mmCIF file of C-alpha atoms and ligand atoms in Angstrom:
data_model
loop_
_atom_site.group_PDB
_atom_site.id
_atom_site.type_symbol
_atom_site.label_atom_id
_atom_site.label_comp_id
_atom_site.label_asym_id
_atom_site.label_seq_id
_atom_site.Cartn_x
_atom_site.Cartn_y
_atom_site.Cartn_z
ATOM 1 C CA MET A 1380 4.993 0.217 -18.548
ATOM 2 C CA GLU A 1381 4.368 -3.072 -16.763
ATOM 3 C CA LEU A 1382 3.460 -3.433 -13.106
ATOM 4 C CA PHE A 1383 4.279 -6.723 -11.394
ATOM 5 C CA TYR A 1384 2.109 -6.930 -8.315
ATOM 6 C CA HIS A 1385 -0.420 -8.884 -6.313
ATOM 7 C CA PRO A 1386 -3.832 -7.391 -5.504
ATOM 8 C CA LEU A 1387 -3.692 -8.524 -1.855
ATOM 9 C CA SER A 1388 -0.279 -6.981 -1.179
ATOM 10 C CA ARG A 1389 -0.687 -3.597 0.534
ATOM 11 C CA TYR A 1390 2.481 -2.228 -1.081
ATOM 12 C CA SER A 1391 1.031 -3.218 -4.465
ATOM 13 C CA GLN A 1392 -2.288 -1.543 -3.604
ATOM 14 C CA LYS A 1393 -0.353 1.613 -2.685
ATOM 15 C CA VAL A 1394 1.154 1.735 -6.208
ATOM 16 C CA LEU A 1395 -2.135 0.830 -7.908
ATOM 17 C CA ILE A 1396 -3.870 3.771 -6.155
ATOM 18 C CA ALA A 1397 -1.096 6.059 -7.426
ATOM 19 C CA LEU A 1398 -1.340 4.752 -11.011
ATOM 20 C CA TYR A 1399 -5.120 5.297 -11.038
ATOM 21 C CA GLU A 1400 -4.702 8.763 -9.498
ATOM 22 C CA LYS A 1401 -2.236 9.621 -12.274
ATOM 23 C CA GLN A 1402 -4.490 8.065 -14.956
ATOM 24 C CA ALA A 1403 -1.377 6.244 -16.140
ATOM 25 C CA ASN A 1404 -1.665 3.274 -18.502
ATOM 26 C CA PHE A 1405 0.156 0.098 -17.557
ATOM 27 C CA TYR A 1406 0.127 -3.613 -18.315
ATOM 28 C CA PRO A 1407 -0.925 -5.487 -15.164
ATOM 29 C CA ARG A 1408 1.204 -8.540 -14.388
ATOM 30 C CA VAL A 1409 -0.206 -10.370 -11.373
ATOM 31 C CA ILE A 1410 2.431 -12.509 -9.653
ATOM 32 C CA GLU A 1411 1.306 -15.284 -7.344
ATOM 33 C CA LEU A 1412 4.198 -15.422 -4.866
ATOM 34 C CA SER A 1413 2.512 -18.242 -2.925
ATOM 35 C CA ASP A 1414 2.860 -20.451 -6.005
ATOM 36 C CA PRO A 1415 6.429 -21.880 -6.058
ATOM 37 C CA PHE A 1416 6.656 -21.994 -9.854
ATOM 38 C CA SER A 1417 5.458 -18.391 -10.357
ATOM 39 C CA ARG A 1418 7.724 -17.258 -7.527
ATOM 40 C CA GLN A 1419 10.737 -18.965 -9.092
ATOM 41 C CA GLN A 1420 9.945 -17.503 -12.518
ATOM 42 C CA PHE A 1421 9.577 -14.015 -11.053
ATOM 43 C CA LYS A 1422 12.840 -14.368 -9.095
ATOM 44 C CA HIS A 1423 14.598 -15.369 -12.297
ATOM 45 C CA HIS A 1424 13.425 -12.076 -13.757
ATOM 46 C CA TYR A 1425 13.998 -10.087 -10.536
ATOM 47 C CA PRO A 1426 16.153 -11.927 -7.922
ATOM 48 C CA PRO A 1427 14.941 -10.071 -4.764
ATOM 49 C CA GLY A 1428 11.475 -11.403 -5.660
ATOM 50 C CA LYS A 1429 9.586 -8.545 -4.032
ATOM 51 C CA LEU A 1430 6.392 -6.919 -5.195
ATOM 52 C CA PRO A 1431 5.516 -4.368 -6.453
ATOM 53 C CA LEU A 1432 7.968 -3.892 -9.322
ATOM 54 C CA LEU A 1433 7.639 -1.486 -12.252
ATOM 55 C CA LYS A 1434 9.201 -2.079 -15.664
ATOM 56 C CA ASN A 1435 9.310 1.214 -17.528
ATOM 57 C CA SER A 1436 9.154 1.745 -21.278
ATOM 58 C CA LEU A 1437 12.992 1.516 -21.465
ATOM 59 C CA GLY A 1438 12.856 -1.892 -19.783
ATOM 60 C CA GLU A 1439 14.360 -0.560 -16.541
ATOM 61 C CA LEU A 1440 13.158 -2.202 -13.327
ATOM 62 C CA LEU A 1441 12.037 -0.003 -10.457
ATOM 63 C CA PRO A 1442 11.400 -1.650 -7.086
ATOM 64 C CA GLU A 1443 10.011 -0.111 -3.829
ATOM 65 C CA SER A 1444 6.499 1.317 -3.796
ATOM 66 C CA THR A 1445 7.639 4.825 -2.825
ATOM 67 C CA ILE A 1446 10.276 4.982 -5.580
ATOM 68 C CA ILE A 1447 7.757 3.714 -8.153
ATOM 69 C CA ILE A 1448 5.301 6.451 -7.125
ATOM 70 C CA GLU A 1449 8.027 9.123 -7.176
ATOM 71 C CA TYR A 1450 8.879 7.931 -10.697
ATOM 72 C CA ILE A 1451 5.323 7.930 -12.079
ATOM 73 C CA ASP A 1452 4.570 11.290 -10.477
ATOM 74 C CA HIS A 1453 7.623 12.689 -12.246
ATOM 75 C CA GLU A 1454 6.858 10.949 -15.587
ATOM 76 C CA PHE A 1455 3.145 11.737 -15.829
ATOM 77 C CA SER A 1456 1.823 15.272 -15.679
ATOM 78 C CA THR A 1457 -1.754 13.930 -15.790
ATOM 79 C CA GLY A 1458 -4.057 13.402 -12.800
ATOM 80 C CA THR A 1459 -3.220 14.091 -9.172
ATOM 81 C CA GLN A 1460 0.130 15.563 -8.206
ATOM 82 C CA LEU A 1461 1.300 13.094 -5.580
ATOM 83 C CA ILE A 1462 4.484 14.868 -4.437
ATOM 84 C CA PRO A 1463 3.867 18.554 -3.693
ATOM 85 C CA GLN A 1464 6.031 21.120 -5.427
ATOM 86 C CA THR A 1465 7.097 23.078 -2.377
ATOM 87 C CA PHE A 1466 10.058 21.605 -0.484
ATOM 88 C CA GLU A 1467 8.480 21.774 2.997
ATOM 89 C CA ARG A 1468 5.256 20.086 1.926
ATOM 90 C CA ALA A 1469 7.108 17.450 -0.083
ATOM 91 C CA LEU A 1470 9.267 16.707 2.971
ATOM 92 C CA ASP A 1471 6.158 16.255 5.153
ATOM 93 C CA VAL A 1472 4.604 13.893 2.571
ATOM 94 C CA ARG A 1473 7.806 11.837 2.341
ATOM 95 C CA LEU A 1474 8.069 11.728 6.145
ATOM 96 C CA PHE A 1475 4.507 10.432 6.548
ATOM 97 C CA ASP A 1476 4.970 7.936 3.738
ATOM 98 C CA ARG A 1477 7.962 6.508 5.659
ATOM 99 C CA LEU A 1478 6.168 6.551 9.036
ATOM 100 C CA ILE A 1479 3.112 4.799 7.570
ATOM 101 C CA ASP A 1480 5.215 2.102 5.849
ATOM 102 C CA ASN A 1481 7.477 1.465 8.846
ATOM 103 C CA ASP A 1482 5.187 1.980 11.811
ATOM 104 C CA LEU A 1483 1.880 0.809 10.395
ATOM 105 C CA ASN A 1484 2.202 -1.368 7.286
ATOM 106 C CA ASN A 1485 5.207 -3.401 8.440
ATOM 107 C CA LYS A 1486 3.804 -3.883 11.955
ATOM 108 C CA LEU A 1487 0.420 -4.983 10.618
ATOM 109 C CA TYR A 1488 2.362 -7.482 8.503
ATOM 110 C CA LEU A 1489 4.177 -8.843 11.572
ATOM 111 C CA ILE A 1490 0.823 -9.446 13.287
ATOM 112 C CA GLU A 1491 -0.600 -11.107 10.160
ATOM 113 C CA LYS A 1492 2.484 -13.332 9.941
ATOM 114 C CA MET A 1493 2.073 -14.385 13.590
ATOM 115 C CA GLN A 1494 -1.610 -15.154 12.982
ATOM 116 C CA ALA A 1495 -0.906 -17.111 9.798
ATOM 117 C CA ARG A 1496 1.642 -19.260 11.635
ATOM 118 C CA ALA A 1497 -0.624 -19.523 14.715
ATOM 119 C CA GLU A 1498 2.401 -18.239 16.636
ATOM 120 C CA GLN A 1499 1.646 -18.049 20.371
ATOM 121 C CA ASN A 1500 3.498 -14.999 21.628
ATOM 122 C CA PRO A 1501 1.001 -12.819 23.506
ATOM 123 C CA ILE A 1502 3.680 -10.406 24.793
ATOM 124 C CA LYS A 1503 5.029 -9.679 21.309
ATOM 125 C CA LEU A 1504 1.463 -9.376 19.977
ATOM 126 C CA LYS A 1505 0.448 -6.926 22.733
ATOM 127 C CA GLN A 1506 3.574 -4.857 22.130
ATOM 128 C CA LEU A 1507 2.888 -4.633 18.386
ATOM 129 C CA GLU A 1508 -0.753 -3.706 19.026
ATOM 130 C CA LYS A 1509 0.334 -1.003 21.473
ATOM 131 C CA GLU A 1510 2.784 0.442 18.934
ATOM 132 C CA ILE A 1511 0.153 0.390 16.176
ATOM 133 C CA LEU A 1512 -2.377 2.126 18.445
ATOM 134 C CA ALA A 1513 0.197 4.845 19.226
ATOM 135 C CA THR A 1514 0.747 5.364 15.474
ATOM 136 C CA LEU A 1515 -3.010 5.442 14.829
ATOM 137 C CA SER A 1516 -3.429 8.020 17.568
ATOM 138 C CA SER A 1517 -0.797 10.333 16.074
ATOM 139 C CA LEU A 1518 -2.287 9.894 12.580
ATOM 140 C CA ASN A 1519 -5.700 10.717 14.038
ATOM 141 C CA ASP A 1520 -4.287 13.971 15.487
ATOM 142 C CA LYS A 1521 -2.844 14.909 12.108
ATOM 143 C CA LEU A 1522 -6.085 14.049 10.309
ATOM 144 C CA ALA A 1523 -8.033 16.251 12.731
ATOM 145 C CA GLN A 1524 -6.100 19.178 11.161
ATOM 146 C CA ASN A 1525 -6.096 18.036 7.543
ATOM 147 C CA HIS A 1526 -8.545 16.867 4.920
ATOM 148 C CA TRP A 1527 -6.061 14.311 3.529
ATOM 149 C CA ILE A 1528 -3.163 13.145 5.693
ATOM 150 C CA CYS A 1529 -0.720 15.894 4.677
ATOM 151 C CA GLY A 1530 -3.062 18.750 3.817
ATOM 152 C CA ASP A 1531 -5.871 19.645 1.431
ATOM 153 C CA SER A 1532 -4.624 17.515 -1.441
ATOM 154 C CA PHE A 1533 -4.263 13.770 -1.951
ATOM 155 C CA THR A 1534 -0.602 12.677 -1.947
ATOM 156 C CA LEU A 1535 1.838 9.762 -1.874
ATOM 157 C CA ALA A 1536 1.214 9.508 1.885
ATOM 158 C CA ASP A 1537 -2.502 8.822 1.262
ATOM 159 C CA CYS A 1538 -1.564 6.081 -1.218
ATOM 160 C CA ALA A 1539 0.428 4.489 1.636
ATOM 161 C CA LEU A 1540 -2.196 5.035 4.327
ATOM 162 C CA ILE A 1541 -5.450 3.875 2.709
ATOM 163 C CA PRO A 1542 -4.567 0.156 2.248
ATOM 164 C CA CYS A 1543 -3.264 0.009 5.845
ATOM 165 C CA LEU A 1544 -6.409 1.508 7.378
ATOM 166 C CA ILE A 1545 -8.665 -0.709 5.275
ATOM 167 C CA ASP A 1546 -6.847 -3.801 6.592
ATOM 168 C CA ALA A 1547 -6.515 -2.442 10.158
ATOM 169 C CA LYS A 1548 -10.306 -2.112 10.362
ATOM 170 C CA SER A 1549 -10.670 -5.828 11.061
ATOM 171 C CA GLY A 1550 -8.274 -5.886 14.043
ATOM 172 C CA PHE A 1551 -8.535 -2.405 15.533
ATOM 173 C CA LYS A 1552 -11.513 -0.285 16.589
ATOM 174 C CA LEU A 1553 -10.830 2.493 14.091
ATOM 175 C CA TYR A 1554 -14.274 4.035 14.713
ATOM 176 C CA GLU A 1555 -12.931 5.160 18.104
ATOM 177 C CA PHE A 1556 -10.625 7.563 16.228
ATOM 178 C CA ASP A 1557 -13.001 10.272 14.964
ATOM 179 C CA ALA A 1558 -10.708 11.783 12.352
ATOM 180 C CA ILE A 1559 -9.584 8.381 11.016
ATOM 181 C CA ASP A 1560 -13.233 7.308 10.805
ATOM 182 C CA ARG A 1561 -14.084 10.370 8.728
ATOM 183 C CA TYR A 1562 -10.978 9.885 6.569
ATOM 184 C CA LEU A 1563 -11.811 6.227 5.904
ATOM 185 C CA TYR A 1564 -15.276 7.091 4.664
ATOM 186 C CA GLN A 1565 -13.742 9.689 2.359
ATOM 187 C CA ALA A 1566 -11.013 7.280 1.190
ATOM 188 C CA GLU A 1567 -13.444 4.436 0.521
ATOM 189 C CA THR A 1568 -15.368 6.599 -1.933
ATOM 190 C CA ARG A 1569 -12.270 7.902 -3.736
ATOM 191 C CA GLY A 1570 -12.296 6.689 -7.378
ATOM 192 C CA ALA A 1571 -8.734 5.343 -7.350
ATOM 193 C CA TRP A 1572 -9.428 3.213 -4.269
ATOM 194 C CA THR A 1573 -12.760 1.903 -5.600
ATOM 195 C CA GLN A 1574 -10.866 0.696 -8.709
ATOM 196 C CA VAL A 1575 -8.287 -1.075 -6.554
ATOM 197 C CA LYS A 1576 -10.983 -2.500 -4.271
ATOM 198 C CA GLU A 1577 -12.747 -4.222 -7.180
ATOM 199 C CA GLU A 1578 -9.627 -6.255 -7.858
ATOM 200 C CA VAL A 1579 -8.985 -6.880 -4.150
ATOM 201 C CA ASP A 1580 -12.540 -8.211 -3.687
ATOM 202 C CA LEU A 1581 -12.257 -10.486 -6.734
ATOM 203 C CA GLN A 1582 -8.970 -11.865 -5.453
ATOM 204 C CA LYS A 1583 -10.363 -12.428 -1.933
ATOM 205 C CA ALA A 1584 -13.338 -14.265 -3.430
ATOM 206 C CA ALA A 1585 -10.955 -16.422 -5.505
ATOM 207 C CA VAL A 1586 -8.904 -17.281 -2.410
ATOM 208 C CA LEU A 1587 -12.071 -18.172 -0.445
ATOM 209 C CA ALA A 1588 -13.205 -20.396 -3.303
ATOM 210 C CA GLY A 1589 -9.851 -22.211 -3.174
ATOM 211 C CA PHE A 1590 -8.891 -21.015 -6.647
ATOM 212 C CA ARG A 1591 -5.233 -21.450 -7.583
ATOM 213 C CA PRO A 1592 -3.943 -20.083 -10.888
ATOM 214 C CA ILE A 1593 -2.386 -22.648 -13.207
ATOM 215 C CA PRO A 1594 1.281 -21.600 -13.520
HETATM 216 N N1 GSH B 1871 9.522 -1.726 0.968
HETATM 217 C C1 GSH B 1871 8.925 -2.503 -0.093
HETATM 218 C C2 GSH B 1871 8.182 -3.657 0.528
HETATM 219 C C3 GSH B 1871 7.751 -4.668 -0.500
HETATM 220 C C4 GSH B 1871 7.298 -5.955 0.150
HETATM 221 O O1 GSH B 1871 7.624 -6.277 1.293
HETATM 222 N N2 GSH B 1871 6.537 -6.720 -0.620
HETATM 223 C C5 GSH B 1871 6.036 -7.998 -0.157
HETATM 224 C C6 GSH B 1871 4.578 -8.133 -0.565
HETATM 225 S S1 GSH B 1871 3.585 -6.866 0.203
HETATM 226 C C7 GSH B 1871 6.772 -9.085 -0.858
HETATM 227 O O2 GSH B 1871 7.015 -9.013 -2.051
HETATM 228 N N3 GSH B 1871 7.162 -10.119 -0.120
HETATM 229 C C8 GSH B 1871 7.767 -11.279 -0.705
HETATM 230 C C9 GSH B 1871 9.073 -11.619 -0.083
HETATM 231 O O3 GSH B 1871 9.539 -10.867 0.787
HETATM 232 O O4 GSH B 1871 9.625 -12.656 -0.447
HETATM 233 C C10 GSH B 1871 7.994 -1.586 -0.921
HETATM 234 O O5 GSH B 1871 7.647 -0.497 -0.450
HETATM 235 O O6 GSH B 1871 7.660 -1.932 -2.066
#
């Protein structure tokens, strides 16, 4: 299996957490989408040009972080079971995975995009922040009842949530949400995340140093 990804992409981090949880072997293929040549090469291989992308041992391409995780959870019986066996619990996990991607990850991205472009739109920014705070509040309520987001065990929904909360820490006062604060501490010491974090930190250091890979 090959995983095409970038360490600073939250959707890639979501899949990396899942692969480490499953103890699944894969060839890492880092794609630098900000580099026009690498982007063009990747698009030649996969026209939508989105990361992450999994190439399985049959050479089939699987896009979409959730689908990739569903696939590896089905393929590998090792490690953590990321989709629960019972229908009701699986439905809850899939629901929270969707809510986290749509209401947290994508909205954080919209704010980051505005900041990167120095876009002056305080009304839009306030609205997005309000929506994110509402999502954080409902996640906090759920975490007050559960050890991980959907119960006692670590699931697909945690793979989606951890990268978002780690990034949201810089813009939102997450410590004001007691259950999220406790969850973050627990997530930050989870082996799969510490493995991902090593690569994220190296990449951030490379970006700060002005490093650009030679295509
Ligand atoms: N819904 C997709 C989202 C993937 C996505 O938006 N990836 C971003 C990086 S985090 C990307 O590849 N953007 C490049 C582009 O849109 O051209 C998933 O869950 O994998």
